[in-house]
């Protein structure tokens, strides 16, 4: 098992981040879904009690990932395995998310998150055992300084350039974290502490796959739970979410769930029509061939 703890400071309050995160998730679910072969299905989105973190919101989603993983990974999996299920328990400011693949029993990603009003300087928010601490790697993420590949870079999502019209916050300097630490209490700040455990218990592939998944989670834009890009977006989309209530967010989530369900149905119907036309053309060619003979 590979254990990493990501620490992601954000220049907003814990309360603001709750809205920013939920808004970002539903928006990216829409953007990254293009039908049956790729995208997100939302199966459940409901309140829960007496679960992880106490009471909160439970979601159950399915990700179709065939278009978003490398060919060497696809080569070891059947087509039916290119589907990952996500269960999430959001008892903010604590969340737990678990990813599994029904066709790969020995694969799982488990993510626990605490949201704290600091810049990421707490040593052990998860109360880890001695063994877990030895396995853990702490990986801080800076939404300003961390590298963004040229093909992923967008000017409108650059915190060094973005300034909010509504809040007047930004642009951020490269030393924004140090500046907040030097003037405590002057500006809103919070940190997402994410403990990510990846397990892929297949001999010969375990280390390569576990490291690939951690790299994907941290860097790649096409993955639903990217850490760097999604947090840059949460900051640079603040004029879209600032001022929304949790009731507004739940309505947006419902609209997104219905839109994604329709998109999946439309894609499936399109494939059925395509196969039907293909069979019709095949029968037509066969009849023509017999007439010629």
GROMACS .gro file of C-alpha atoms in nm, residues 2-260:
model
  259
    2UNK     CA    1   0.120   0.349  -0.089
    3UNK     CA    2   0.019   0.630   0.152
    4UNK     CA    3   0.046   0.999   0.068
    5UNK     CA    4  -0.081   1.300   0.255
    6UNK     CA    5  -0.155   1.597   0.031
    7UNK     CA    6  -0.174   1.940   0.194
    8UNK     CA    7  -0.343   2.206  -0.017
    9UNK     CA    8  -0.366   2.558   0.130
   10UNK     CA    9  -0.632   2.786  -0.019
   11UNK     CA   10  -0.678   3.164   0.033
   12UNK     CA   11  -1.039   3.138   0.149
   13UNK     CA   12  -1.223   3.039   0.465
   14UNK     CA   13  -1.325   2.682   0.551
   15UNK     CA   14  -1.689   2.786   0.506
   16UNK     CA   15  -1.623   2.937   0.162
   17UNK     CA   16  -1.431   2.630   0.051
   18UNK     CA   17  -1.730   2.406   0.118
   19UNK     CA   18  -1.932   2.593  -0.147
   20UNK     CA   19  -1.634   2.626  -0.382
   21UNK     CA   20  -1.560   2.253  -0.371
   22UNK     CA   21  -1.918   2.138  -0.429
   23UNK     CA   22  -1.967   2.387  -0.711
   24UNK     CA   23  -1.642   2.277  -0.877
   25UNK     CA   24  -1.732   1.907  -0.854
   26UNK     CA   25  -2.072   1.941  -1.022
   27UNK     CA   26  -1.933   2.171  -1.292
   28UNK     CA   27  -1.643   1.939  -1.378
   29UNK     CA   28  -1.877   1.639  -1.383
   30UNK     CA   29  -2.069   1.810  -1.663
   31UNK     CA   30  -1.758   1.920  -1.850
   32UNK     CA   31  -1.584   1.583  -1.843
   33UNK     CA   32  -1.881   1.367  -1.941
   34UNK     CA   33  -1.929   1.284  -2.306
   35UNK     CA   34  -2.155   0.981  -2.289
   36UNK     CA   35  -2.133   0.610  -2.225
   37UNK     CA   36  -1.763   0.566  -2.301
   38UNK     CA   37  -1.646   0.849  -2.079
   39UNK     CA   38  -1.779   1.059  -1.797
   40UNK     CA   39  -1.979   1.035  -1.478
   41UNK     CA   40  -2.306   0.873  -1.369
   42UNK     CA   41  -2.455   0.995  -1.039
   43UNK     CA   42  -2.647   0.701  -0.891
   44UNK     CA   43  -2.724   0.845  -0.547
   45UNK     CA   44  -2.702   1.184  -0.375
   46UNK     CA   45  -2.875   1.187  -0.036
   47UNK     CA   46  -2.830   1.281   0.331
   48UNK     CA   47  -2.701   1.018   0.575
   49UNK     CA   48  -2.677   0.979   0.952
   50UNK     CA   49  -2.442   0.781   1.176
   51UNK     CA   50  -2.184   0.734   0.901
   52UNK     CA   51  -1.823   0.847   0.857
   53UNK     CA   52  -1.785   1.179   1.037
   54UNK     CA   53  -2.137   1.160   1.182
   55UNK     CA   54  -2.410   1.304   0.957
   56UNK     CA   55  -2.364   1.441   0.607
   57UNK     CA   56  -2.428   1.389   0.236
   58UNK     CA   57  -2.370   1.052   0.067
   59UNK     CA   58  -2.300   1.022  -0.305
   60UNK     CA   59  -2.249   0.715  -0.522
   61UNK     CA   60  -2.104   0.770  -0.869
   62UNK     CA   61  -1.968   0.567  -1.158
   63UNK     CA   62  -1.675   0.694  -1.366
   64UNK     CA   63  -1.615   0.561  -1.717
   65UNK     CA   64  -1.239   0.597  -1.752
   66UNK     CA   65  -1.136   0.420  -2.073
   67UNK     CA   66  -1.040   0.743  -2.251
   68UNK     CA   67  -0.842   0.879  -1.958
   69UNK     CA   68  -0.585   0.611  -1.873
   70UNK     CA   69  -0.269   0.500  -2.057
   71UNK     CA   70  -0.265   0.214  -2.305
   72UNK     CA   71  -0.037   0.000  -2.088
   73UNK     CA   72  -0.300   0.007  -1.810
   74UNK     CA   73  -0.586  -0.063  -2.052
   75UNK     CA   74  -0.393  -0.361  -2.186
   76UNK     CA   75  -0.416  -0.552  -1.856
   77UNK     CA   76  -0.786  -0.484  -1.800
   78UNK     CA   77  -1.097  -0.612  -1.979
   79UNK     CA   78  -1.325  -0.349  -2.131
   80UNK     CA   79  -1.579  -0.401  -1.854
   81UNK     CA   80  -1.316  -0.306  -1.597
   82UNK     CA   81  -1.282   0.048  -1.730
   83UNK     CA   82  -1.543   0.159  -1.480
   84UNK     CA   83  -1.465   0.293  -1.134
   85UNK     CA   84  -1.720   0.337  -0.857
   86UNK     CA   85  -1.696   0.621  -0.606
   87UNK     CA   86  -1.866   0.635  -0.270
   88UNK     CA   87  -1.832   0.960  -0.079
   89UNK     CA   88  -1.940   1.063   0.270
   90UNK     CA   89  -1.929   1.441   0.312
   91UNK     CA   90  -1.961   1.539   0.678
   92UNK     CA   91  -1.787   1.870   0.624
   93UNK     CA   92  -1.530   1.969   0.748
   94UNK     CA   93  -1.450   1.596   0.724
   95UNK     CA   94  -1.499   1.378   0.416
   96UNK     CA   95  -1.420   1.024   0.315
   97UNK     CA   96  -1.412   0.896  -0.042
   98UNK     CA   97  -1.352   0.541  -0.163
   99UNK     CA   98  -1.289   0.425  -0.520
  100UNK     CA   99  -1.323   0.064  -0.627
  101UNK     CA  100  -1.345  -0.132  -0.950
  102UNK     CA  101  -1.598  -0.418  -0.942
  103UNK     CA  102  -1.386  -0.622  -1.184
  104UNK     CA  103  -1.054  -0.568  -1.005
  105UNK     CA  104  -1.116  -0.686  -0.650
  106UNK     CA  105  -0.768  -0.606  -0.521
  107UNK     CA  106  -0.779  -0.239  -0.624
  108UNK     CA  107  -0.891   0.051  -0.404
  109UNK     CA  108  -0.826   0.419  -0.338
  110UNK     CA  109  -0.931   0.553   0.002
  111UNK     CA  110  -0.916   0.928   0.072
  112UNK     CA  111  -0.985   1.094   0.406
  113UNK     CA  112  -0.990   1.473   0.421
  114UNK     CA  113  -0.993   1.728   0.700
  115UNK     CA  114  -1.042   2.098   0.626
  116UNK     CA  115  -0.858   2.322   0.874
  117UNK     CA  116  -0.820   2.702   0.908
  118UNK     CA  117  -0.442   2.708   0.858
  119UNK     CA  118  -0.176   2.693   0.584
  120UNK     CA  119  -0.095   2.323   0.622
  121UNK     CA  120   0.141   2.330   0.919
  122UNK     CA  121  -0.027   2.067   1.141
  123UNK     CA  122   0.185   1.756   1.178
  124UNK     CA  123  -0.070   1.478   1.227
  125UNK     CA  124  -0.437   1.567   1.181
  126UNK     CA  125  -0.519   1.200   1.107
  127UNK     CA  126  -0.369   1.055   1.429
  128UNK     CA  127  -0.174   0.796   1.230
  129UNK     CA  128  -0.014   0.490   1.383
  130UNK     CA  129   0.365   0.459   1.393
  131UNK     CA  130   0.355   0.216   1.100
  132UNK     CA  131   0.137   0.449   0.892
  133UNK     CA  132   0.367   0.743   0.963
  134UNK     CA  133   0.663   0.542   0.835
  135UNK     CA  134   0.474   0.464   0.513
  136UNK     CA  135   0.335   0.815   0.465
  137UNK     CA  136   0.484   1.073   0.231
  138UNK     CA  137   0.372   1.434   0.284
  139UNK     CA  138   0.323   1.613  -0.048
  140UNK     CA  139   0.234   1.985  -0.024
  141UNK     CA  140   0.058   2.141  -0.322
  142UNK     CA  141   0.085   2.513  -0.402
  143UNK     CA  142  -0.179   2.637  -0.648
  144UNK     CA  143   0.056   2.917  -0.757
  145UNK     CA  144   0.404   2.763  -0.766
  146UNK     CA  145   0.344   2.403  -0.874
  147UNK     CA  146   0.422   2.314  -1.234
  148UNK     CA  147   0.144   2.313  -1.491
  149UNK     CA  148   0.215   2.148  -1.827
  150UNK     CA  149   0.189   2.391  -2.122
  151UNK     CA  150  -0.098   2.199  -2.283
  152UNK     CA  151  -0.295   2.219  -1.956
  153UNK     CA  152  -0.232   2.586  -1.883
  154UNK     CA  153  -0.519   2.835  -1.914
  155UNK     CA  154  -0.469   3.207  -1.859
  156UNK     CA  155  -0.811   3.239  -1.698
  157UNK     CA  156  -0.717   2.968  -1.444
  158UNK     CA  157  -0.384   3.121  -1.340
  159UNK     CA  158  -0.398   3.242  -0.975
  160UNK     CA  159  -0.103   3.474  -1.046
  161UNK     CA  160  -0.324   3.664  -1.292
  162UNK     CA  161  -0.679   3.614  -1.166
  163UNK     CA  162  -0.862   3.881  -0.966
  164UNK     CA  163  -1.219   3.829  -0.845
  165UNK     CA  164  -1.473   4.092  -0.942
  166UNK     CA  165  -1.698   4.005  -0.648
  167UNK     CA  166  -1.442   3.969  -0.368
  168UNK     CA  167  -1.155   4.180  -0.513
  169UNK     CA  168  -0.916   3.902  -0.403
  170UNK     CA  169  -0.611   3.821  -0.612
  171UNK     CA  170  -0.388   3.807  -0.800
  172UNK     CA  171  -0.176   3.582  -0.575
  173UNK     CA  172   0.199   3.624  -0.547
  174UNK     CA  173   0.436   3.327  -0.547
  175UNK     CA  174   0.490   3.391  -0.175
  176UNK     CA  175   0.124   3.411  -0.082
  177UNK     CA  176   0.146   3.135   0.181
  178UNK     CA  177   0.443   3.299   0.354
  179UNK     CA  178   0.265   3.635   0.345
  180UNK     CA  179  -0.040   3.488   0.522
  181UNK     CA  180   0.180   3.317   0.781
  182UNK     CA  181   0.353   3.648   0.853
  183UNK     CA  182   0.019   3.827   0.907
  184UNK     CA  183  -0.206   3.576   1.088
  185UNK     CA  184  -0.573   3.666   1.100
  186UNK     CA  185  -0.549   3.933   0.830
  187UNK     CA  186  -0.669   3.720   0.537
  188UNK     CA  187  -0.892   3.410   0.509
  189UNK     CA  188  -0.705   3.083   0.469
  190UNK     CA  189  -0.770   2.711   0.497
  191UNK     CA  190  -0.598   2.385   0.412
  192UNK     CA  191  -0.732   2.057   0.276
  193UNK     CA  192  -0.540   1.771   0.440
  194UNK     CA  193  -0.596   1.466   0.218
  195UNK     CA  194  -0.473   1.121   0.324
  196UNK     CA  195  -0.470   0.903   0.013
  197UNK     CA  196  -0.417   0.527   0.037
  198UNK     CA  197  -0.374   0.337  -0.289
  199UNK     CA  198  -0.377  -0.041  -0.298
  200UNK     CA  199  -0.334  -0.257  -0.609
  201UNK     CA  200  -0.239  -0.604  -0.490
  202UNK     CA  201  -0.127  -0.773  -0.810
  203UNK     CA  202   0.222  -0.919  -0.824
  204UNK     CA  203   0.455  -0.743  -1.067
  205UNK     CA  204   0.227  -0.441  -1.121
  206UNK     CA  205   0.163  -0.309  -0.769
  207UNK     CA  206   0.435  -0.044  -0.739
  208UNK     CA  207   0.397   0.089  -1.094
  209UNK     CA  208   0.019   0.121  -1.075
  210UNK     CA  209   0.012   0.271  -0.725
  211UNK     CA  210   0.265   0.540  -0.821
  212UNK     CA  211   0.086   0.609  -1.149
  213UNK     CA  212  -0.242   0.667  -0.965
  214UNK     CA  213  -0.082   0.908  -0.715
  215UNK     CA  214   0.083   1.101  -0.999
  216UNK     CA  215  -0.248   1.111  -1.185
  217UNK     CA  216  -0.437   1.236  -0.882
  218UNK     CA  217  -0.186   1.516  -0.827
  219UNK     CA  218  -0.120   1.634  -1.182
  220UNK     CA  219  -0.344   1.514  -1.464
  221UNK     CA  220  -0.626   1.745  -1.569
  222UNK     CA  221  -0.852   1.473  -1.712
  223UNK     CA  222  -0.890   1.286  -1.384
  224UNK     CA  223  -1.214   1.368  -1.176
  225UNK     CA  224  -1.024   1.405  -0.838
  226UNK     CA  225  -0.706   1.602  -0.966
  227UNK     CA  226  -0.566   1.799  -0.681
  228UNK     CA  227  -0.366   2.080  -0.840
  229UNK     CA  228  -0.585   2.177  -1.133
  230UNK     CA  229  -0.917   2.148  -0.953
  231UNK     CA  230  -0.801   2.371  -0.670
  232UNK     CA  231  -0.671   2.631  -0.914
  233UNK     CA  232  -1.015   2.619  -1.075
  234UNK     CA  233  -1.197   2.644  -0.742
  235UNK     CA  234  -1.008   2.968  -0.678
  236UNK     CA  235  -1.043   3.114  -1.028
  237UNK     CA  236  -1.414   3.024  -1.055
  238UNK     CA  237  -1.503   3.211  -0.735
  239UNK     CA  238  -1.715   3.471  -0.914
  240UNK     CA  239  -1.939   3.180  -1.018
  241UNK     CA  240  -1.983   3.028  -0.672
  242UNK     CA  241  -1.937   3.322  -0.435
  243UNK     CA  242  -2.267   3.407  -0.266
  244UNK     CA  243  -2.432   3.069  -0.337
  245UNK     CA  244  -2.600   2.887  -0.049
  246UNK     CA  245  -2.591   2.514   0.019
  247UNK     CA  246  -2.951   2.500  -0.109
  248UNK     CA  247  -2.834   2.655  -0.437
  249UNK     CA  248  -2.562   2.390  -0.461
  250UNK     CA  249  -2.806   2.103  -0.401
  251UNK     CA  250  -3.024   2.236  -0.684
  252UNK     CA  251  -2.723   2.254  -0.917
  253UNK     CA  252  -2.628   1.898  -0.819
  254UNK     CA  253  -2.978   1.775  -0.903
  255UNK     CA  254  -2.970   1.950  -1.241
  256UNK     CA  255  -2.627   1.799  -1.311
  257UNK     CA  256  -2.746   1.450  -1.214
  258UNK     CA  257  -3.040   1.473  -1.456
  259UNK     CA  258  -2.825   1.620  -1.736
  260UNK     CA  259  -2.564   1.344  -1.703
   0.00000   0.00000   0.00000
